[in-house]
């Protein structure tokens, strides 16, 4: 059976959020703004190097 969950570190999570944050032209410094932006832009993606 395939595992449906992936364990990521807090550092990797920060890289994902940072990639979205710095890739946007909008001010996403507030958590609420970031969440609203993610809900409105579900097509966005970030590449993360998992071979660290």
PDB file as gemmi writes it, atoms N, CA and C in Angstrom:
CRYST1    1.000    1.000    1.000  90.00  90.00  90.00 P 1                      
ATOM      1  N   UNK A   1       0.840  -1.175   0.000  1.00  0.00           N  
ATOM      2  CA  UNK A   1       0.000   0.000   0.000  1.00  0.00           C  
ATOM      3  C   UNK A   1       0.891   1.246   0.000  1.00  0.00           C  
ATOM      4  N   UNK A   2       0.523   2.205  -0.812  1.00  0.00           N  
ATOM      5  CA  UNK A   2       1.305   3.424  -0.925  1.00  0.00           C  
ATOM      6  C   UNK A   2       1.031   4.355   0.249  1.00  0.00           C  
ATOM      7  N   UNK A   3       2.105   4.936   0.800  1.00  0.00           N  
ATOM      8  CA  UNK A   3       1.972   5.886   1.902  1.00  0.00           C  
ATOM      9  C   UNK A   3       1.464   7.213   1.344  1.00  0.00           C  
ATOM     10  N   UNK A   4       0.392   7.742   1.889  1.00  0.00           N  
ATOM     11  CA  UNK A   4      -0.208   8.977   1.390  1.00  0.00           C  
ATOM     12  C   UNK A   4       0.325  10.218   2.092  1.00  0.00           C  
ATOM     13  N   UNK A   5       1.225  10.034   3.033  1.00  0.00           N  
ATOM     14  CA  UNK A   5       1.760  11.159   3.782  1.00  0.00           C  
ATOM     15  C   UNK A   5       3.258  11.272   3.559  1.00  0.00           C  
ATOM     16  N   UNK A   6       3.740  12.501   3.584  1.00  0.00           N  
ATOM     17  CA  UNK A   6       5.160  12.769   3.444  1.00  0.00           C  
ATOM     18  C   UNK A   6       5.584  13.595   4.643  1.00  0.00           C  
ATOM     19  N   UNK A   7       6.638  13.170   5.307  1.00  0.00           N  
ATOM     20  CA  UNK A   7       7.157  13.925   6.444  1.00  0.00           C  
ATOM     21  C   UNK A   7       8.177  14.934   5.921  1.00  0.00           C  
ATOM     22  N   UNK A   8       7.955  16.214   6.233  1.00  0.00           N  
ATOM     23  CA  UNK A   8       8.904  17.249   5.845  1.00  0.00           C  
ATOM     24  C   UNK A   8       9.329  18.014   7.089  1.00  0.00           C  
ATOM     25  N   UNK A   9      10.522  18.521   7.043  1.00  0.00           N  
ATOM     26  CA  UNK A   9      11.048  19.270   8.187  1.00  0.00           C  
ATOM     27  C   UNK A   9      10.495  20.692   8.186  1.00  0.00           C  
ATOM     28  N   UNK A  10      10.650  21.355   9.303  1.00  0.00           N  
ATOM     29  CA  UNK A  10      10.224  22.754   9.403  1.00  0.00           C  
ATOM     30  C   UNK A  10      11.011  23.617   8.418  1.00  0.00           C  
ATOM     31  N   UNK A  11      12.271  23.276   8.188  1.00  0.00           N  
ATOM     32  CA  UNK A  11      13.093  24.022   7.234  1.00  0.00           C  
ATOM     33  C   UNK A  11      12.538  23.898   5.823  1.00  0.00           C  
ATOM     34  N   UNK A  12      12.158  22.679   5.444  1.00  0.00           N  
ATOM     35  CA  UNK A  12      11.584  22.470   4.116  1.00  0.00           C  
ATOM     36  C   UNK A  12      10.253  23.191   3.983  1.00  0.00           C  
ATOM     37  N   UNK A  13       9.448  23.159   5.021  1.00  0.00           N  
ATOM     38  CA  UNK A  13       8.177  23.883   5.002  1.00  0.00           C  
ATOM     39  C   UNK A  13       8.424  25.379   4.823  1.00  0.00           C  
ATOM     40  N   UNK A  14       9.426  25.905   5.503  1.00  0.00           N  
ATOM     41  CA  UNK A  14       9.771  27.323   5.361  1.00  0.00           C  
ATOM     42  C   UNK A  14      10.219  27.632   3.933  1.00  0.00           C  
ATOM     43  N   UNK A  15      10.944  26.696   3.299  1.00  0.00           N  
ATOM     44  CA  UNK A  15      11.369  26.892   1.914  1.00  0.00           C  
ATOM     45  C   UNK A  15      10.166  26.929   0.976  1.00  0.00           C  
ATOM     46  N   UNK A  16       9.185  26.080   1.219  1.00  0.00           N  
ATOM     47  CA  UNK A  16       7.975  26.060   0.397  1.00  0.00           C  
ATOM     48  C   UNK A  16       7.226  27.378   0.535  1.00  0.00           C  
ATOM     49  N   UNK A  17       6.998  27.796   1.764  1.00  0.00           N  
ATOM     50  CA  UNK A  17       6.278  29.051   2.008  1.00  0.00           C  
ATOM     51  C   UNK A  17       7.073  30.232   1.460  1.00  0.00           C  
ATOM     52  N   UNK A  18       8.384  30.209   1.674  1.00  0.00           N  
ATOM     53  CA  UNK A  18       9.233  31.281   1.156  1.00  0.00           C  
ATOM     54  C   UNK A  18       9.207  31.356  -0.357  1.00  0.00           C  
ATOM     55  N   UNK A  19       9.184  30.195  -1.018  1.00  0.00           N  
ATOM     56  CA  UNK A  19       9.118  30.169  -2.476  1.00  0.00           C  
ATOM     57  C   UNK A  19       7.844  30.804  -2.989  1.00  0.00           C  
ATOM     58  N   UNK A  20       6.743  30.524  -2.330  1.00  0.00           N  
ATOM     59  CA  UNK A  20       5.470  31.143  -2.710  1.00  0.00           C  
ATOM     60  C   UNK A  20       5.476  32.628  -2.380  1.00  0.00           C  
ATOM     61  N   UNK A  21       5.986  32.959  -1.195  1.00  0.00           N  
ATOM     62  CA  UNK A  21       5.998  34.348  -0.730  1.00  0.00           C  
ATOM     63  C   UNK A  21       6.818  35.234  -1.661  1.00  0.00           C  
ATOM     64  N   UNK A  22       8.040  34.813  -1.964  1.00  0.00           N  
ATOM     65  CA  UNK A  22       8.920  35.642  -2.783  1.00  0.00           C  
ATOM     66  C   UNK A  22       8.595  35.553  -4.269  1.00  0.00           C  
ATOM     67  N   UNK A  23       7.812  34.549  -4.671  1.00  0.00           N  
ATOM     68  CA  UNK A  23       7.409  34.421  -6.066  1.00  0.00           C  
ATOM     69  C   UNK A  23       6.187  35.253  -6.409  1.00  0.00           C  
ATOM     70  N   UNK A  24       5.586  35.854  -5.411  1.00  0.00           N  
ATOM     71  CA  UNK A  24       4.367  36.637  -5.628  1.00  0.00           C  
ATOM     72  C   UNK A  24       4.681  38.124  -5.626  1.00  0.00           C  
ATOM     73  N   UNK A  25       3.900  38.859  -6.388  1.00  0.00           N  
ATOM     74  CA  UNK A  25       4.040  40.321  -6.402  1.00  0.00           C  
ATOM     75  C   UNK A  25       3.248  40.976  -5.283  1.00  0.00           C  
ATOM     76  N   UNK A  26       2.449  40.191  -4.578  1.00  0.00           N  
ATOM     77  CA  UNK A  26       1.602  40.720  -3.514  1.00  0.00           C  
ATOM     78  C   UNK A  26       2.312  40.635  -2.161  1.00  0.00           C  
ATOM     79  N   UNK A  27       1.889  41.471  -1.223  1.00  0.00           N  
ATOM     80  CA  UNK A  27       2.431  41.432   0.134  1.00  0.00           C  
ATOM     81  C   UNK A  27       1.752  40.293   0.890  1.00  0.00           C  
ATOM     82  N   UNK A  28       2.504  39.238   1.162  1.00  0.00           N  
ATOM     83  CA  UNK A  28       1.960  38.074   1.860  1.00  0.00           C  
ATOM     84  C   UNK A  28       2.595  37.911   3.233  1.00  0.00           C  
ATOM     85  N   UNK A  29       3.005  39.008   3.838  1.00  0.00           N  
ATOM     86  CA  UNK A  29       3.702  38.929   5.119  1.00  0.00           C  
ATOM     87  C   UNK A  29       2.781  38.536   6.272  1.00  0.00           C  
ATOM     88  N   UNK A  30       1.481  38.779   6.133  1.00  0.00           N  
ATOM     89  CA  UNK A  30       0.529  38.339   7.160  1.00  0.00           C  
ATOM     90  C   UNK A  30       0.053  36.934   6.823  1.00  0.00           C  
ATOM     91  N   UNK A  31      -0.047  36.079   7.816  1.00  0.00           N  
ATOM     92  CA  UNK A  31      -0.488  34.703   7.608  1.00  0.00           C  
ATOM     93  C   UNK A  31      -1.841  34.643   6.915  1.00  0.00           C  
ATOM     94  N   UNK A  32      -2.755  35.504   7.320  1.00  0.00           N  
ATOM     95  CA  UNK A  32      -4.089  35.512   6.726  1.00  0.00           C  
ATOM     96  C   UNK A  32      -4.029  35.827   5.234  1.00  0.00           C  
ATOM     97  N   UNK A  33      -3.165  36.778   4.860  1.00  0.00           N  
ATOM     98  CA  UNK A  33      -3.018  37.136   3.449  1.00  0.00           C  
ATOM     99  C   UNK A  33      -2.438  35.969   2.655  1.00  0.00           C  
ATOM    100  N   UNK A  34      -1.464  35.272   3.228  1.00  0.00           N  
ATOM    101  CA  UNK A  34      -0.864  34.118   2.560  1.00  0.00           C  
ATOM    102  C   UNK A  34      -1.898  33.021   2.341  1.00  0.00           C  
ATOM    103  N   UNK A  35      -2.702  32.737   3.356  1.00  0.00           N  
ATOM    104  CA  UNK A  35      -3.732  31.701   3.240  1.00  0.00           C  
ATOM    105  C   UNK A  35      -4.758  32.085   2.174  1.00  0.00           C  
ATOM    106  N   UNK A  36      -5.219  33.326   2.189  1.00  0.00           N  
ATOM    107  CA  UNK A  36      -6.182  33.779   1.181  1.00  0.00           C  
ATOM    108  C   UNK A  36      -5.588  33.681  -0.221  1.00  0.00           C  
ATOM    109  N   UNK A  37      -4.325  34.053  -0.366  1.00  0.00           N  
ATOM    110  CA  UNK A  37      -3.659  33.990  -1.664  1.00  0.00           C  
ATOM    111  C   UNK A  37      -3.555  32.542  -2.138  1.00  0.00           C  
ATOM    112  N   UNK A  38      -3.191  31.627  -1.236  1.00  0.00           N  
ATOM    113  CA  UNK A  38      -3.100  30.209  -1.599  1.00  0.00           C  
ATOM    114  C   UNK A  38      -4.457  29.657  -2.027  1.00  0.00           C  
ATOM    115  N   UNK A  39      -5.506  30.046  -1.329  1.00  0.00           N  
ATOM    116  CA  UNK A  39      -6.852  29.589  -1.690  1.00  0.00           C  
ATOM    117  C   UNK A  39      -7.268  30.107  -3.067  1.00  0.00           C  
ATOM    118  N   UNK A  40      -6.822  31.302  -3.425  1.00  0.00           N  
ATOM    119  CA  UNK A  40      -7.186  31.898  -4.708  1.00  0.00           C  
ATOM    120  C   UNK A  40      -6.271  31.460  -5.852  1.00  0.00           C  
ATOM    121  N   UNK A  41      -5.102  30.914  -5.531  1.00  0.00           N  
ATOM    122  CA  UNK A  41      -4.118  30.530  -6.549  1.00  0.00           C  
ATOM    123  C   UNK A  41      -3.705  29.066  -6.364  1.00  0.00           C  
ATOM    124  N   UNK A  42      -4.659  28.181  -6.461  1.00  0.00           N  
ATOM    125  CA  UNK A  42      -4.392  26.758  -6.201  1.00  0.00           C  
ATOM    126  C   UNK A  42      -3.479  26.122  -7.239  1.00  0.00           C  
ATOM    127  N   UNK A  43      -3.254  26.788  -8.365  1.00  0.00           N  
ATOM    128  CA  UNK A  43      -2.389  26.234  -9.405  1.00  0.00           C  
ATOM    129  C   UNK A  43      -0.905  26.468  -9.127  1.00  0.00           C  
ATOM    130  N   UNK A  44      -0.576  27.281  -8.145  1.00  0.00           N  
ATOM    131  CA  UNK A  44       0.812  27.603  -7.840  1.00  0.00           C  
ATOM    132  C   UNK A  44       1.552  26.378  -7.316  1.00  0.00           C  
ATOM    133  N   UNK A  45       2.843  26.331  -7.609  1.00  0.00           N  
ATOM    134  CA  UNK A  45       3.663  25.227  -7.114  1.00  0.00           C  
ATOM    135  C   UNK A  45       5.077  25.726  -6.844  1.00  0.00           C  
ATOM    136  N   UNK A  46       5.813  24.950  -6.073  1.00  0.00           N  
ATOM    137  CA  UNK A  46       7.184  25.265  -5.712  1.00  0.00           C  
ATOM    138  C   UNK A  46       7.990  23.979  -5.827  1.00  0.00           C  
ATOM    139  N   UNK A  47       9.190  24.064  -6.384  1.00  0.00           N  
ATOM    140  CA  UNK A  47      10.074  22.911  -6.436  1.00  0.00           C  
ATOM    141  C   UNK A  47      10.938  22.905  -5.185  1.00  0.00           C  
ATOM    142  N   UNK A  48      11.033  21.752  -4.537  1.00  0.00           N  
ATOM    143  CA  UNK A  48      11.830  21.610  -3.329  1.00  0.00           C  
ATOM    144  C   UNK A  48      12.795  20.447  -3.527  1.00  0.00           C  
ATOM    145  N   UNK A  49      14.069  20.670  -3.241  1.00  0.00           N  
ATOM    146  CA  UNK A  49      15.069  19.612  -3.336  1.00  0.00           C  
ATOM    147  C   UNK A  49      14.970  18.736  -2.097  1.00  0.00           C  
ATOM    148  N   UNK A  50      14.490  17.515  -2.250  1.00  0.00           N  
ATOM    149  CA  UNK A  50      14.303  16.610  -1.117  1.00  0.00           C  
ATOM    150  C   UNK A  50      15.543  15.746  -0.865  1.00  0.00           C  
ATOM    151  N   UNK A  51      16.618  15.958  -1.622  1.00  0.00           N  
ATOM    152  CA  UNK A  51      17.834  15.158  -1.481  1.00  0.00           C  
ATOM    153  C   UNK A  51      18.907  15.917  -0.722  1.00  0.00           C  
ATOM    154  N   UNK A  52      18.583  16.437   0.417  1.00  0.00           N  
ATOM    155  CA  UNK A  52      19.559  17.217   1.194  1.00  0.00           C  
ATOM    156  C   UNK A  52      20.338  16.321   2.093  1.00  0.00           C  
TER     157      UNK A  52                                                      
END                                                                             
